[in-house]
PDB file of C-alpha atoms and ligand atoms in Angstrom:
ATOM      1  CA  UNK A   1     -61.641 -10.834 -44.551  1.00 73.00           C
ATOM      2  CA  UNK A   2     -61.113  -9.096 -47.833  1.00 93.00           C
ATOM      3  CA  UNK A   3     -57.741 -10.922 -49.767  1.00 96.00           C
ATOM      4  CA  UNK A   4     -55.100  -8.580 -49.966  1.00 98.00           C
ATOM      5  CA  UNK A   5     -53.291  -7.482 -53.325  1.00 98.00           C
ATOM      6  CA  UNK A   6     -50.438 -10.860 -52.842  1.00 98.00           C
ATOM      7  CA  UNK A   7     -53.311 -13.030 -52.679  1.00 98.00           C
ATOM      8  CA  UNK A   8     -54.922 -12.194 -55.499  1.00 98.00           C
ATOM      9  CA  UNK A   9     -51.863 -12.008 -57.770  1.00 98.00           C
ATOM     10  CA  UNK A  10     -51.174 -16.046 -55.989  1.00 98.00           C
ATOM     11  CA  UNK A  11     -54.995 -16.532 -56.668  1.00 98.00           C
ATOM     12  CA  UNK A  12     -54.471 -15.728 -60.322  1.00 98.00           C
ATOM     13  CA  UNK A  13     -51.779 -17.342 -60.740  1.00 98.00           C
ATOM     14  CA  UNK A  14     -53.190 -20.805 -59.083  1.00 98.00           C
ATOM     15  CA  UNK A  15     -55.953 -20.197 -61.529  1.00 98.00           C
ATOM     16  CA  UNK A  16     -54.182 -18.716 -64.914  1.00 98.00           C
ATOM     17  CA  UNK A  17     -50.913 -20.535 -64.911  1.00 99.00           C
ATOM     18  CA  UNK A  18     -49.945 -24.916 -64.777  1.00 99.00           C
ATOM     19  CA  UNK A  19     -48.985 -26.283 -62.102  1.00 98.00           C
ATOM     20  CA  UNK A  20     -44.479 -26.924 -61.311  1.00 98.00           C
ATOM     21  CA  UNK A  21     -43.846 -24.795 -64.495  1.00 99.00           C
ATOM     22  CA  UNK A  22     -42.034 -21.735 -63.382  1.00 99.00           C
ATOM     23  CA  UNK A  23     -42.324 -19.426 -67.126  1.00 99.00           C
ATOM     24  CA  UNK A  24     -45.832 -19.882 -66.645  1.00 99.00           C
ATOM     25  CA  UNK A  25     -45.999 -18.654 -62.882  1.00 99.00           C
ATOM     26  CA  UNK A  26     -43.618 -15.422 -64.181  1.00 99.00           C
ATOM     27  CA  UNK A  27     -45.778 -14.870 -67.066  1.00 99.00           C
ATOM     28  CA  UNK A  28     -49.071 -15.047 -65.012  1.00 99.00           C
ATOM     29  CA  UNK A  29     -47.621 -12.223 -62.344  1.00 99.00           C
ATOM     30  CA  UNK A  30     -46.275 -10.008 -65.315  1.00 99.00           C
ATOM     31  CA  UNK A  31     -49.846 -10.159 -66.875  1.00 98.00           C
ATOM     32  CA  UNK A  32     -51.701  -9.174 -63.921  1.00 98.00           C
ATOM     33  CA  UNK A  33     -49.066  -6.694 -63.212  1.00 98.00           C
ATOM     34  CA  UNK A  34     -49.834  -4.841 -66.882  1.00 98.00           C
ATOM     35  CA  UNK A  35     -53.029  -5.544 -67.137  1.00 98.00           C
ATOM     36  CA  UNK A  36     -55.357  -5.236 -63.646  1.00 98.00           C
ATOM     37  CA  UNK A  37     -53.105  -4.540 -60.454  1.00 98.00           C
ATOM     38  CA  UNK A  38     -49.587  -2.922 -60.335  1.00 98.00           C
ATOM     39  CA  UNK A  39     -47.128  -4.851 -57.509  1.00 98.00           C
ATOM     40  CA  UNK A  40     -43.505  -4.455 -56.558  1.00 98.00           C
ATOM     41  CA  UNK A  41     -41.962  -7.427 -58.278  1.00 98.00           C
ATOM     42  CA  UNK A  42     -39.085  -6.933 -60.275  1.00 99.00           C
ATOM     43  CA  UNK A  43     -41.464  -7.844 -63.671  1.00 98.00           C
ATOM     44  CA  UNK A  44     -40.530  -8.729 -67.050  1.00 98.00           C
ATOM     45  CA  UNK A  45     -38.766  -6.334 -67.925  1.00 98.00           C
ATOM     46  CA  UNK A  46     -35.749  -5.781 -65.604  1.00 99.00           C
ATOM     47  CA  UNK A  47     -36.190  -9.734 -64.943  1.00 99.00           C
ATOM     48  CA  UNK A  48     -34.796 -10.331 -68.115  1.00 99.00           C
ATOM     49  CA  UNK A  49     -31.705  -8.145 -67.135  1.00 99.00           C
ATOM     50  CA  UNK A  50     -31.769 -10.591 -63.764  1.00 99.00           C
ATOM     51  CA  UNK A  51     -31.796 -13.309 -65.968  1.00 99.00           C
ATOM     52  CA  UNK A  52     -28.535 -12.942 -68.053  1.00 99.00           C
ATOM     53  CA  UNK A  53     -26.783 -11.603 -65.059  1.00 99.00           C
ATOM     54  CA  UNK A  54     -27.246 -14.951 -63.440  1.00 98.00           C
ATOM     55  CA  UNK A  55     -26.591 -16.858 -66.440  1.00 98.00           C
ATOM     56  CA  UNK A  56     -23.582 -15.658 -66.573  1.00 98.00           C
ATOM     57  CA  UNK A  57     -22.491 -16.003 -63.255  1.00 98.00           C
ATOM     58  CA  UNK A  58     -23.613 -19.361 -62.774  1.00 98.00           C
ATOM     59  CA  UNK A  59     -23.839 -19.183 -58.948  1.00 98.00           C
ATOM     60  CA  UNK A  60     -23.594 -22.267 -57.109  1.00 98.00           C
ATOM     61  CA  UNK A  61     -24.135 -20.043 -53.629  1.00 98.00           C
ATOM     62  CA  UNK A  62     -27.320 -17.463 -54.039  1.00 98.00           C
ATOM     63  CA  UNK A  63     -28.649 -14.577 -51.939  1.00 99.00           C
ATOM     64  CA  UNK A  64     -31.878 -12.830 -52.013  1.00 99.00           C
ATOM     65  CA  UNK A  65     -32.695  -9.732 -49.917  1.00 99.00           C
ATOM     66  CA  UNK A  66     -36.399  -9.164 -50.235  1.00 98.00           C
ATOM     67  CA  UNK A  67     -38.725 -11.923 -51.183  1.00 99.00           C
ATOM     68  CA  UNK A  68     -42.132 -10.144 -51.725  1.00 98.00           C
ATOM     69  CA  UNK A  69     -44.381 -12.755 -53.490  1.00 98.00           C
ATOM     70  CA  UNK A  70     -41.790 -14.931 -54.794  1.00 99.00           C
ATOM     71  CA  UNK A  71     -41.312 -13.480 -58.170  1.00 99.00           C
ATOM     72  CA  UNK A  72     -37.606 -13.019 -58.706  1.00 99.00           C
ATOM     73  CA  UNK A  73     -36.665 -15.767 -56.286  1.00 99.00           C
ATOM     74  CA  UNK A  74     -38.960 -17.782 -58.688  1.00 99.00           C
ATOM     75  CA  UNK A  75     -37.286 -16.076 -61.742  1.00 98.00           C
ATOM     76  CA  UNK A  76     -33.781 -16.766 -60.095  1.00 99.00           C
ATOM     77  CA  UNK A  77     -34.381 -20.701 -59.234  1.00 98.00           C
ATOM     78  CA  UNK A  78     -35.459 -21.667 -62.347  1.00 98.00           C
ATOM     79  CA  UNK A  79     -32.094 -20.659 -64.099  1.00 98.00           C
ATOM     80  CA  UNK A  80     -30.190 -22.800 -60.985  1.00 98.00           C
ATOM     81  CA  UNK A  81     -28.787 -25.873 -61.124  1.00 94.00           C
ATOM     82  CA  UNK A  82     -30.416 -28.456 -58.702  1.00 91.00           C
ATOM     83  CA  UNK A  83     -26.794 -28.719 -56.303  1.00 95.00           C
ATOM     84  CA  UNK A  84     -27.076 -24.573 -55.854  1.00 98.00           C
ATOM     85  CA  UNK A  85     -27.729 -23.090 -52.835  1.00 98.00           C
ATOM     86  CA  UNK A  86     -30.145 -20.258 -52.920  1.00 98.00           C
ATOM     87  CA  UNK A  87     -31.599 -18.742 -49.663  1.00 98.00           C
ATOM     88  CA  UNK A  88     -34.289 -15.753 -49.995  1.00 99.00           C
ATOM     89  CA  UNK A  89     -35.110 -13.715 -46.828  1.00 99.00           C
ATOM     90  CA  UNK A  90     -38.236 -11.536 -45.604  1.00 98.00           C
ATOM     91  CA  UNK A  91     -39.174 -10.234 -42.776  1.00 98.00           C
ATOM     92  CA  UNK A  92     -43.073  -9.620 -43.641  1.00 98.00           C
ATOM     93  CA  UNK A  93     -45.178 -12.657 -42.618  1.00 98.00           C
ATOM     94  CA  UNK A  94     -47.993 -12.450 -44.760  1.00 98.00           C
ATOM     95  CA  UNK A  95     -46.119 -11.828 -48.125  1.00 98.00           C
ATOM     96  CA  UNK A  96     -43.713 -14.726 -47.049  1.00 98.00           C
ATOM     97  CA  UNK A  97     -46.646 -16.934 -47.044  1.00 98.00           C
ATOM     98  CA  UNK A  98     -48.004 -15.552 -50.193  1.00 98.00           C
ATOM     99  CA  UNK A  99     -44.193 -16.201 -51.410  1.00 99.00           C
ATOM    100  CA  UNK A 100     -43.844 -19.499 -50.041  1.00 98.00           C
ATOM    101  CA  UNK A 101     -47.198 -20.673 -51.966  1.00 98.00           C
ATOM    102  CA  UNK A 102     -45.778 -19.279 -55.586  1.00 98.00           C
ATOM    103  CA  UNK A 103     -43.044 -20.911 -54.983  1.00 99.00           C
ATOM    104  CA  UNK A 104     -44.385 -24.275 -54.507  1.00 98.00           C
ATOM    105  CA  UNK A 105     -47.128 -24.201 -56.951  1.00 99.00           C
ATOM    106  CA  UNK A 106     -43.946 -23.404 -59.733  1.00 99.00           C
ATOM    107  CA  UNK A 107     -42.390 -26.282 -58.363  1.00 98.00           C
ATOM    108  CA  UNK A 108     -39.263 -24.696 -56.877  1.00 98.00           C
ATOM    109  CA  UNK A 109     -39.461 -25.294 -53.165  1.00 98.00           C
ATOM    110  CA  UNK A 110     -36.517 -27.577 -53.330  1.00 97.00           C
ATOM    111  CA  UNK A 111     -33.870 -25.533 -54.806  1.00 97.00           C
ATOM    112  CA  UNK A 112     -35.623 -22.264 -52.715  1.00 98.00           C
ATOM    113  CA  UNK A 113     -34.968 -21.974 -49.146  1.00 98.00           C
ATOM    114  CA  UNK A 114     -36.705 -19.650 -47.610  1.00 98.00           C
ATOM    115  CA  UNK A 115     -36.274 -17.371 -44.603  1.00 98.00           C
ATOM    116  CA  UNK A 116     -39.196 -15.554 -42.827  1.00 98.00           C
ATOM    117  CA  UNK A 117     -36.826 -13.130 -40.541  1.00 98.00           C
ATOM    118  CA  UNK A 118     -35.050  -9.662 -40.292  1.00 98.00           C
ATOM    119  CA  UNK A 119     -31.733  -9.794 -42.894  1.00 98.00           C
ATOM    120  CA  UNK A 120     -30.030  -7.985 -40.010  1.00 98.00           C
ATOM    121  CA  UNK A 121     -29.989 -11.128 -38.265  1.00 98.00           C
ATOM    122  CA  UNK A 122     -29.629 -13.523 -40.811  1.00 98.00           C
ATOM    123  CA  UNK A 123     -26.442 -12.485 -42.105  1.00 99.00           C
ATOM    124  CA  UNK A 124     -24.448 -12.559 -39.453  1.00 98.00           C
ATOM    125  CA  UNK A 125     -26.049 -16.338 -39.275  1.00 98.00           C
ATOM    126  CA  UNK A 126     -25.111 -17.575 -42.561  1.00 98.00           C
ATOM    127  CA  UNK A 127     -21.800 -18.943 -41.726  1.00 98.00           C
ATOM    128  CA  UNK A 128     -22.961 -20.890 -38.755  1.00 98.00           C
ATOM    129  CA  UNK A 129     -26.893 -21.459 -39.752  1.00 98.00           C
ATOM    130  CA  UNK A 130     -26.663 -22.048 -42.869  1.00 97.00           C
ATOM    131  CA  UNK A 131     -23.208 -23.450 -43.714  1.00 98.00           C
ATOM    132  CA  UNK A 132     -22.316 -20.599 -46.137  1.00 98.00           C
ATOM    133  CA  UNK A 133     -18.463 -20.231 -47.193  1.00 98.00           C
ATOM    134  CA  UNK A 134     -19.371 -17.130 -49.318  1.00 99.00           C
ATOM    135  CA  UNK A 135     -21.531 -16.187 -51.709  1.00 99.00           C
ATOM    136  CA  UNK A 136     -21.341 -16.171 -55.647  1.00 98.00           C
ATOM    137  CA  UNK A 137     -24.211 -13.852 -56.155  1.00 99.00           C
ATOM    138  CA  UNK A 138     -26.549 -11.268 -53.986  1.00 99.00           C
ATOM    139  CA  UNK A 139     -29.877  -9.648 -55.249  1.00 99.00           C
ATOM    140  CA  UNK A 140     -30.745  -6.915 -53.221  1.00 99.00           C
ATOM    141  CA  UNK A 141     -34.410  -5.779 -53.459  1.00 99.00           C
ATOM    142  CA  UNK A 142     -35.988  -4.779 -49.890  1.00 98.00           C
ATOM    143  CA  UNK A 143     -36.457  -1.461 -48.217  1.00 98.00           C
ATOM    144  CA  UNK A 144     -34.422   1.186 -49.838  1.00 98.00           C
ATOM    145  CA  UNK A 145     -32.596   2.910 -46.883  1.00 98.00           C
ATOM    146  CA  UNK A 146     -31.178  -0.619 -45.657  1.00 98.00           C
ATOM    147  CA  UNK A 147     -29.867  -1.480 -48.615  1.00 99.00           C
ATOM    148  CA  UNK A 148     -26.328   0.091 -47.701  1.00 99.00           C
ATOM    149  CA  UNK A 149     -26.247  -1.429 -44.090  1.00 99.00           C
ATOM    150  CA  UNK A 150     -26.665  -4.725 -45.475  1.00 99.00           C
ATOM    151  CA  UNK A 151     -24.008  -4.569 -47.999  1.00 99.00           C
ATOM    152  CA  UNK A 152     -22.017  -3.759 -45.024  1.00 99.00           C
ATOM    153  CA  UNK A 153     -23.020  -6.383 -42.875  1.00 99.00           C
ATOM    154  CA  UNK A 154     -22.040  -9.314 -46.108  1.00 99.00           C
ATOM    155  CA  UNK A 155     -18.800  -7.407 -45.902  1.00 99.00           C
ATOM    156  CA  UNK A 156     -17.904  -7.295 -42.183  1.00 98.00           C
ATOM    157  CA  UNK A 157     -19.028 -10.923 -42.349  1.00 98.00           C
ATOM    158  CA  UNK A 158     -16.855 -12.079 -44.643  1.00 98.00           C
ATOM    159  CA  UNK A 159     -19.528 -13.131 -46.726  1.00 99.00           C
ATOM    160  CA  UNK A 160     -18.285 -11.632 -50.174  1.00 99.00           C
ATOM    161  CA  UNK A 161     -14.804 -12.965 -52.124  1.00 98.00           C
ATOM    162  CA  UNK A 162     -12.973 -11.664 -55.397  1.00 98.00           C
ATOM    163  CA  UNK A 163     -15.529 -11.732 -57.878  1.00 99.00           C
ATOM    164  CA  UNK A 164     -18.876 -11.773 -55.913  1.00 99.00           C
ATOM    165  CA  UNK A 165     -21.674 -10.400 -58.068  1.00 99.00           C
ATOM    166  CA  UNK A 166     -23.906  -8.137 -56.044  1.00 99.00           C
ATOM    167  CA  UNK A 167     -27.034  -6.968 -58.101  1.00 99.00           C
ATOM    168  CA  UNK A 168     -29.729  -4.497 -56.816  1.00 99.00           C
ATOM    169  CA  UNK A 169     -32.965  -3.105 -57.992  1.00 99.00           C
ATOM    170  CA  UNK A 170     -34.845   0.392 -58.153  1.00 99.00           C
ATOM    171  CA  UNK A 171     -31.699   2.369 -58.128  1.00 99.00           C
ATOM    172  CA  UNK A 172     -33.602   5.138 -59.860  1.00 98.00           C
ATOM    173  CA  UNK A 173     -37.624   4.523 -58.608  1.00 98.00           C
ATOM    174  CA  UNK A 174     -37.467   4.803 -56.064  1.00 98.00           C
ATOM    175  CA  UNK A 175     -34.224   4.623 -55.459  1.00 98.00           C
ATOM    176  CA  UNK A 176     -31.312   3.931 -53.840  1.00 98.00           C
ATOM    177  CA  UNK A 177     -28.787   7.509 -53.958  1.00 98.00           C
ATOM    178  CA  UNK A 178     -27.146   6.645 -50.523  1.00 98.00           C
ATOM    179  CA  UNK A 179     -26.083   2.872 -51.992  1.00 99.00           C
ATOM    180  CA  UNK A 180     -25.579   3.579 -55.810  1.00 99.00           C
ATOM    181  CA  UNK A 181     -22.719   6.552 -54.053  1.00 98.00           C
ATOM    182  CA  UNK A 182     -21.272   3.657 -52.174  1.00 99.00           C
ATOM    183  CA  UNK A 183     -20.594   1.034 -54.119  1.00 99.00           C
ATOM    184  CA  UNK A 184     -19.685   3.463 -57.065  1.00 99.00           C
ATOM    185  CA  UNK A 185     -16.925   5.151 -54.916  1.00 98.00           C
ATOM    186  CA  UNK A 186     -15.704   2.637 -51.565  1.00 98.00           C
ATOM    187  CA  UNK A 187     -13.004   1.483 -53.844  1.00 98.00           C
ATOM    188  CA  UNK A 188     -14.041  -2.494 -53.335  1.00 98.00           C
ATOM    189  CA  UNK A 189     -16.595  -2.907 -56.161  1.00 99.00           C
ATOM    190  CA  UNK A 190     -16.107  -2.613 -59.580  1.00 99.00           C
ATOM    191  CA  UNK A 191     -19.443  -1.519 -60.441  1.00 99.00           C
ATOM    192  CA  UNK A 192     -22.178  -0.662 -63.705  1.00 98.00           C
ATOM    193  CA  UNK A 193     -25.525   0.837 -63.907  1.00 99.00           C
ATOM    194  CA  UNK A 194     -27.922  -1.275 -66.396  1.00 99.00           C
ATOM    195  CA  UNK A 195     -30.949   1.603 -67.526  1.00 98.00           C
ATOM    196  CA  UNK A 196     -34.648  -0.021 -67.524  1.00 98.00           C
ATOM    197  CA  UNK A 197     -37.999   0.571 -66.890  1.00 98.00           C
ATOM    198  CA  UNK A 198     -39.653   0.423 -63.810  1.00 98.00           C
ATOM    199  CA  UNK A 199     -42.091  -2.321 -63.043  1.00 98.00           C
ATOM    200  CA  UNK A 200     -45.095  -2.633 -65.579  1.00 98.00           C
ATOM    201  CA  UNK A 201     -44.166   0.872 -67.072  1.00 98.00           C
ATOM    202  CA  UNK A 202     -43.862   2.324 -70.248  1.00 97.00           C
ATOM    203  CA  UNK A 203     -42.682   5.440 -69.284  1.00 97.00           C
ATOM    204  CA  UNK A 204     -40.921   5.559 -66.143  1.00 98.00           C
ATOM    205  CA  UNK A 205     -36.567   4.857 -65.609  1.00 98.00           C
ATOM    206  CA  UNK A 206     -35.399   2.004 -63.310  1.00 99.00           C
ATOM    207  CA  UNK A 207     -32.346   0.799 -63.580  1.00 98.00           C
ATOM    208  CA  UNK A 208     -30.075  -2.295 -61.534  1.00 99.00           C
ATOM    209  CA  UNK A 209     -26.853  -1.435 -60.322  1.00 99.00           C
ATOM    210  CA  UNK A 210     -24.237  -4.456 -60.764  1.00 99.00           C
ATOM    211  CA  UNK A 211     -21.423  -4.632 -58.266  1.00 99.00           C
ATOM    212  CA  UNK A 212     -18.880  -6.736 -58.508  1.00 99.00           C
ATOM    213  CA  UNK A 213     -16.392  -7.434 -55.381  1.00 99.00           C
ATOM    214  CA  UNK A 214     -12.786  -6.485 -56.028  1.00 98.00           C
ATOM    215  CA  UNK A 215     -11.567  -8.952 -52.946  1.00 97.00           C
TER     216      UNK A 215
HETATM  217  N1  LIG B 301     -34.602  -5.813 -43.388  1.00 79.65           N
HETATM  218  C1  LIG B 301     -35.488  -6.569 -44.066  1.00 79.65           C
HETATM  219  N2  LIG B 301     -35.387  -7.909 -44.025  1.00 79.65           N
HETATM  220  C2  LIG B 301     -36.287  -8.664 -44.687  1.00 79.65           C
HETATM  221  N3  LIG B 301     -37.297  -8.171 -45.411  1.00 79.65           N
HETATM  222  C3  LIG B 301     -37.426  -6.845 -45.471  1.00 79.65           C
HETATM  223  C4  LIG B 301     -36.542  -5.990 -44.820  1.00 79.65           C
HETATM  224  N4  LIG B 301     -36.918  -4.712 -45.066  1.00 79.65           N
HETATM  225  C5  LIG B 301     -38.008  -4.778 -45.847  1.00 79.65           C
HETATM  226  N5  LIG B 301     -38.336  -6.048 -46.084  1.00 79.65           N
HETATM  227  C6  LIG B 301     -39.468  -6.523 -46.852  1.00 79.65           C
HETATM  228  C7  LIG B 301     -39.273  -6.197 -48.327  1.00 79.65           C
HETATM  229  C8  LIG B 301     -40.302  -5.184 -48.723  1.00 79.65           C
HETATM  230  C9  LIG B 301     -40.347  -4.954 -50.217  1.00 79.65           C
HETATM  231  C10 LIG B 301     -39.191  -4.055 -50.615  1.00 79.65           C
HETATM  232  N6  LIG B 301     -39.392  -3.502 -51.961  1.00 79.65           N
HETATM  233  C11 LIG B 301     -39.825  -2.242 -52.097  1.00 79.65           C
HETATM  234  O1  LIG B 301     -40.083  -1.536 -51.135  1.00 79.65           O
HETATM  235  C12 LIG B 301     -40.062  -1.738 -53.480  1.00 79.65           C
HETATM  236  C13 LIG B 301     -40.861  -0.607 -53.655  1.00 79.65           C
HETATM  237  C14 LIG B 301     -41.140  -0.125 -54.927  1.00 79.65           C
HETATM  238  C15 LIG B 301     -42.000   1.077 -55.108  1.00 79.65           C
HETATM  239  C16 LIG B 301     -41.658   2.065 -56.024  1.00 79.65           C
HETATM  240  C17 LIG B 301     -42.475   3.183 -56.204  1.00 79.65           C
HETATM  241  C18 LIG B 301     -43.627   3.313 -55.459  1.00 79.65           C
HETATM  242  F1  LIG B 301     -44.421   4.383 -55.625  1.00 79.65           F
HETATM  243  C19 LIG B 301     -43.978   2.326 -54.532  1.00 79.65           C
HETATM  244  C20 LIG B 301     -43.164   1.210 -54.360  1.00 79.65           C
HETATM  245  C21 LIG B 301     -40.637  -0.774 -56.070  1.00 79.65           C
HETATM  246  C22 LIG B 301     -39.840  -1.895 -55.890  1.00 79.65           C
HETATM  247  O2  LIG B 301     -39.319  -2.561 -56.969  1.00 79.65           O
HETATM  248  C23 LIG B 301     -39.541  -2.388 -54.609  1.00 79.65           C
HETATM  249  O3  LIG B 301     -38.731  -3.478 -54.532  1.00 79.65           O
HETATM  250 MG1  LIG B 302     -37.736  -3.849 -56.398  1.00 79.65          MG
END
């Protein structure tokens, strides 16, 4: 049957990009975003936001809500030392394969584990499953309208401490009104808006909202 849009963006890359070098992977996806086929990763652009956000937090305990094809969890490993933990969850089966492919043919599927499942069900199972304490850092980038349950559920399972950085994408496109409200006005988040552009655009507003956990 016919490929779907993941598979050729993986096929291009296998093709376009070398072998266990992540920046080659990221700048293989970002071309074929621009250039032939538009896709949902977070791209070059607001990556590079991504990037200095986790250079400067330095997690040594990572979360990822929303693998797609691997991009960001590729973009996040490769700034990660080799003793982090960094777990990256989705629920679609046929993108987490795509995912799981990237990710090996960058070289990352050692400091990358990944989870094909539901978040709903895997955060209450990060204590016990996955011997989590809590969590230095969270990028949130899966379906819009769950965005604020999940946020919840880290809370309610004690997943968050003082100083927790909680990042999320496509607060503006195409967006994320009912989380942005919440984390800008519960009272336990100290949190900033970051303006950028949406995926391989040159025109339209995205933007990450950074959140960080009072405690
Ligand atoms: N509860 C769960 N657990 C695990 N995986 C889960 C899940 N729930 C879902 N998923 C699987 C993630 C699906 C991808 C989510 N991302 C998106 O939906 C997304 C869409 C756009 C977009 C914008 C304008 C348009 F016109 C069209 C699309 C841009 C982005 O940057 C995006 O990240
Ligand atoms: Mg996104």
């Amino acid at each position: 049957s016919a490929m779907s849009k993941e598979q050729r963006v993986l096929q291009y890359v296998q093709q376009n990009a070398s072998r266990g070098d992540p920046d080659s992977v990221l700048a293989a996806v970002d071309k074929f975003g621009w250039e032939t086929e538009w896709a949902m990763n977070l791209g070059d652009v607001k990556g590079a936001i991504l990037d200095r956000f986790v250079k400067e937090t330095a997690p040594q305990t990572m979360l990822e809500l929303g693998t797609y094809m691997g991009y960001s969890a590729i973009r996040i490993a490769r700034l990660l030392p080799e003793t982090a933990k960094f777990m990256t969850v989705e629920f679609d089966q046929e993108n987490a394969a795509v995912a799981r492919e990237m990710i090996e043919f960058a070289g990352l599927q050692n400091r990358i584990i990944q989870i094909t499942s539901d978040t709903a069900d895997v955060i209450p199972q990060l204590k016990t499953k996955y011997d989590v304490e809590t969590l230095d850092m969270v990028f949130i980038d899966h379906w819009k309208d769950v965005y604020v349950r999940d946020i919840k559920l880290l809370e309610t399972n004690k997943l968050l401490r003082k100083g927790t950085v909680v990042v999320a994408d496509n607060i503006i496109k195409p967006g994320a009104p009912e989380y942005a409200e919440y984390v800008r006005t519960c009272g336990k988040y100290d949190s900033t808006f970051h303006e950028s552009r949406f995926e391989y655009s040159n025109d339209d507003i995205d933007g990450l909202e950074k959140s960080v956990f009072r405690g």
